[in-house]
């Protein structure tokens, strides 16, 4: 059963209005959230990481590599993921996924949220409700697809976690 892991980039900085959207870095909170989310990402076990070329997605991945979530050699940057719609995200996955059991996409909303919501037709009801409501920065959705290939269809949402959920669980 193939696994699709969707991770939205961590919180980015808006303090420089002259900076192009593509070039916005993570802010302090985003850097902390990326490190916090490294453990659930590692538990999802991506064997390939497809990352948008935006600075905030690249920095999110760099913090996770530094925290040991996955090796840097598993990362492929693809400009087509920058603000991609669900069909474009799946096309990128289809281009790179051969031979991989667990592919993670690090990208942007609304595409990631729309894709996760459309695929998550089964799984934990509480997680599906939380995912349907919001896909915040640094949120992680783990979807086990029902059949071979990387096409939309029935998928089981096996995990949905956000930095706030982890902070609440830790009593922070």
GROMACS .gro file of C-alpha atoms in nm:
model
  172
    1UNK     CA    1   0.000   0.000   0.000
    2UNK     CA    2   0.164   0.328  -0.103
    3UNK     CA    3   0.186   0.610   0.149
    4UNK     CA    4   0.148   0.978   0.067
    5UNK     CA    5   0.267   1.220   0.334
    6UNK     CA    6   0.166   1.585   0.300
    7UNK     CA    7   0.346   1.853   0.498
    8UNK     CA    8   0.268   2.221   0.474
    9UNK     CA    9   0.569   2.450   0.515
   10UNK     CA   10   0.623   2.604   0.857
   11UNK     CA   11   0.530   2.964   0.943
   12UNK     CA   12   0.704   3.221   0.726
   13UNK     CA   13   0.814   3.577   0.789
   14UNK     CA   14   0.622   3.873   0.649
   15UNK     CA   15   0.845   4.149   0.788
   16UNK     CA   16   0.998   4.249   0.451
   17UNK     CA   17   0.719   4.369   0.216
   18UNK     CA   18   0.967   4.406  -0.072
   19UNK     CA   19   1.054   4.036  -0.062
   20UNK     CA   20   0.891   3.819  -0.329
   21UNK     CA   21   0.654   3.550  -0.195
   22UNK     CA   22   0.882   3.274  -0.325
   23UNK     CA   23   1.174   3.416  -0.123
   24UNK     CA   24   1.009   3.451   0.219
   25UNK     CA   25   1.208   3.270   0.495
   26UNK     CA   26   1.073   3.098   0.804
   27UNK     CA   27   1.018   3.311   1.111
   28UNK     CA   28   1.129   3.208   1.462
   29UNK     CA   29   0.802   3.026   1.530
   30UNK     CA   30   0.830   2.845   1.197
   31UNK     CA   31   1.182   2.724   1.269
   32UNK     CA   32   1.068   2.588   1.608
   33UNK     CA   33   0.762   2.420   1.451
   34UNK     CA   34   0.974   2.253   1.182
   35UNK     CA   35   1.198   2.101   1.449
   36UNK     CA   36   0.896   1.997   1.657
   37UNK     CA   37   0.735   1.821   1.361
   38UNK     CA   38   1.052   1.625   1.278
   39UNK     CA   39   0.955   1.333   1.503
   40UNK     CA   40   0.609   1.270   1.350
   41UNK     CA   41   0.764   1.308   1.004
   42UNK     CA   42   1.031   1.050   1.090
   43UNK     CA   43   0.759   0.816   1.220
   44UNK     CA   44   0.578   0.846   0.885
   45UNK     CA   45   0.902   0.717   0.726
   46UNK     CA   46   0.925   0.900   0.392
   47UNK     CA   47   1.168   0.736   0.153
   48UNK     CA   48   1.137   1.029  -0.090
   49UNK     CA   49   1.074   1.397  -0.009
   50UNK     CA   50   0.942   1.622  -0.286
   51UNK     CA   51   0.982   1.987  -0.192
   52UNK     CA   52   0.864   2.310  -0.350
   53UNK     CA   53   1.146   2.546  -0.443
   54UNK     CA   54   1.009   2.827  -0.224
   55UNK     CA   55   1.252   2.936   0.046
   56UNK     CA   56   1.009   2.858   0.331
   57UNK     CA   57   0.959   2.498   0.214
   58UNK     CA   58   1.332   2.445   0.163
   59UNK     CA   59   1.404   2.583   0.512
   60UNK     CA   60   1.132   2.360   0.663
   61UNK     CA   61   1.302   2.057   0.506
   62UNK     CA   62   1.649   2.173   0.617
   63UNK     CA   63   1.535   2.196   0.981
   64UNK     CA   64   1.385   1.847   0.960
   65UNK     CA   65   1.702   1.704   0.809
   66UNK     CA   66   1.903   1.870   1.088
   67UNK     CA   67   1.662   1.717   1.345
   68UNK     CA   68   1.710   1.369   1.194
   69UNK     CA   69   1.367   1.322   1.035
   70UNK     CA   70   1.521   1.190   0.710
   71UNK     CA   71   1.851   1.215   0.523
   72UNK     CA   72   1.914   1.510   0.290
   73UNK     CA   73   1.974   1.266   0.005
   74UNK     CA   74   1.604   1.179  -0.005
   75UNK     CA   75   1.502   1.535  -0.102
   76UNK     CA   76   1.410   1.642  -0.456
   77UNK     CA   77   1.318   2.007  -0.521
   78UNK     CA   78   1.055   2.066  -0.789
   79UNK     CA   79   0.938   2.413  -0.896
   80UNK     CA   80   0.604   2.267  -1.011
   81UNK     CA   81   0.505   2.225  -0.643
   82UNK     CA   82   0.508   2.601  -0.576
   83UNK     CA   83   0.142   2.686  -0.506
   84UNK     CA   84   0.036   2.376  -0.700
   85UNK     CA   85  -0.323   2.256  -0.730
   86UNK     CA   86  -0.404   1.897  -0.625
   87UNK     CA   87  -0.379   1.755  -0.978
   88UNK     CA   88  -0.038   1.918  -1.027
   89UNK     CA   89   0.085   1.781  -0.693
   90UNK     CA   90  -0.019   1.430  -0.794
   91UNK     CA   91   0.148   1.475  -1.132
   92UNK     CA   92   0.478   1.564  -0.962
   93UNK     CA   93   0.439   1.265  -0.728
   94UNK     CA   94   0.371   1.040  -1.027
   95UNK     CA   95   0.683   1.166  -1.201
   96UNK     CA   96   0.914   1.083  -0.910
   97UNK     CA   97   0.743   0.806  -0.711
   98UNK     CA   98   0.850   0.492  -0.898
   99UNK     CA   99   1.022   0.255  -0.658
  100UNK     CA  100   0.918   0.449  -0.347
  101UNK     CA  101   0.670   0.326  -0.088
  102UNK     CA  102   0.630   0.650   0.110
  103UNK     CA  103   0.649   0.985  -0.066
  104UNK     CA  104   0.628   1.313   0.123
  105UNK     CA  105   0.532   1.641  -0.042
  106UNK     CA  106   0.635   1.966   0.128
  107UNK     CA  107   0.430   2.246  -0.020
  108UNK     CA  108   0.162   2.509   0.014
  109UNK     CA  109  -0.206   2.568   0.073
  110UNK     CA  110  -0.464   2.561  -0.066
  111UNK     CA  111  -0.335   2.276  -0.284
  112UNK     CA  112  -0.215   2.051  -0.001
  113UNK     CA  113  -0.531   2.100   0.202
  114UNK     CA  114  -0.756   2.037  -0.097
  115UNK     CA  115  -0.562   1.724  -0.192
  116UNK     CA  116  -0.559   1.582   0.161
  117UNK     CA  117  -0.931   1.647   0.208
  118UNK     CA  118  -1.020   1.487  -0.125
  119UNK     CA  119  -0.809   1.176  -0.063
  120UNK     CA  120  -0.901   1.115   0.302
  121UNK     CA  121  -1.220   0.920   0.243
  122UNK     CA  122  -1.155   0.681   0.532
  123UNK     CA  123  -0.964   0.672   0.858
  124UNK     CA  124  -0.993   0.823   1.202
  125UNK     CA  125  -1.305   1.043   1.210
  126UNK     CA  126  -1.157   1.291   1.458
  127UNK     CA  127  -0.845   1.335   1.243
  128UNK     CA  128  -1.056   1.373   0.927
  129UNK     CA  129  -1.271   1.639   1.095
  130UNK     CA  130  -0.962   1.831   1.211
  131UNK     CA  131  -0.809   1.808   0.863
  132UNK     CA  132  -1.130   1.923   0.695
  133UNK     CA  133  -1.145   2.230   0.920
  134UNK     CA  134  -0.791   2.356   0.867
  135UNK     CA  135  -0.447   2.259   0.736
  136UNK     CA  136  -0.227   2.506   0.927
  137UNK     CA  137   0.141   2.575   0.876
  138UNK     CA  138   0.363   2.274   0.953
  139UNK     CA  139   0.059   2.041   0.956
  140UNK     CA  140   0.123   1.678   0.860
  141UNK     CA  141  -0.125   1.441   0.696
  142UNK     CA  142  -0.032   1.075   0.645
  143UNK     CA  143  -0.246   0.893   0.390
  144UNK     CA  144  -0.227   0.525   0.306
  145UNK     CA  145  -0.364   0.478  -0.044
  146UNK     CA  146  -0.593   0.184  -0.112
  147UNK     CA  147  -0.431   0.069  -0.433
  148UNK     CA  148  -0.118   0.091  -0.639
  149UNK     CA  149  -0.032   0.415  -0.810
  150UNK     CA  150  -0.059   0.774  -0.702
  151UNK     CA  151  -0.403   0.871  -0.825
  152UNK     CA  152  -0.693   1.022  -0.632
  153UNK     CA  153  -0.920   0.762  -0.482
  154UNK     CA  154  -0.984   0.596  -0.153
  155UNK     CA  155  -0.718   0.667   0.105
  156UNK     CA  156  -0.707   0.613   0.477
  157UNK     CA  157  -0.596   0.910   0.684
  158UNK     CA  158  -0.371   0.739   0.937
  159UNK     CA  159  -0.243   1.054   1.105
  160UNK     CA  160  -0.307   1.427   1.113
  161UNK     CA  161  -0.093   1.632   1.345
  162UNK     CA  162  -0.012   1.999   1.389
  163UNK     CA  163   0.246   2.177   1.604
  164UNK     CA  164  -0.032   2.302   1.833
  165UNK     CA  165  -0.153   1.945   1.888
  166UNK     CA  166   0.199   1.839   1.991
  167UNK     CA  167   0.240   2.144   2.216
  168UNK     CA  168  -0.095   2.074   2.383
  169UNK     CA  169  -0.003   1.709   2.437
  170UNK     CA  170   0.326   1.816   2.595
  171UNK     CA  171   0.145   2.066   2.820
  172UNK     CA  172   0.321   2.369   2.675
   0.00000   0.00000   0.00000
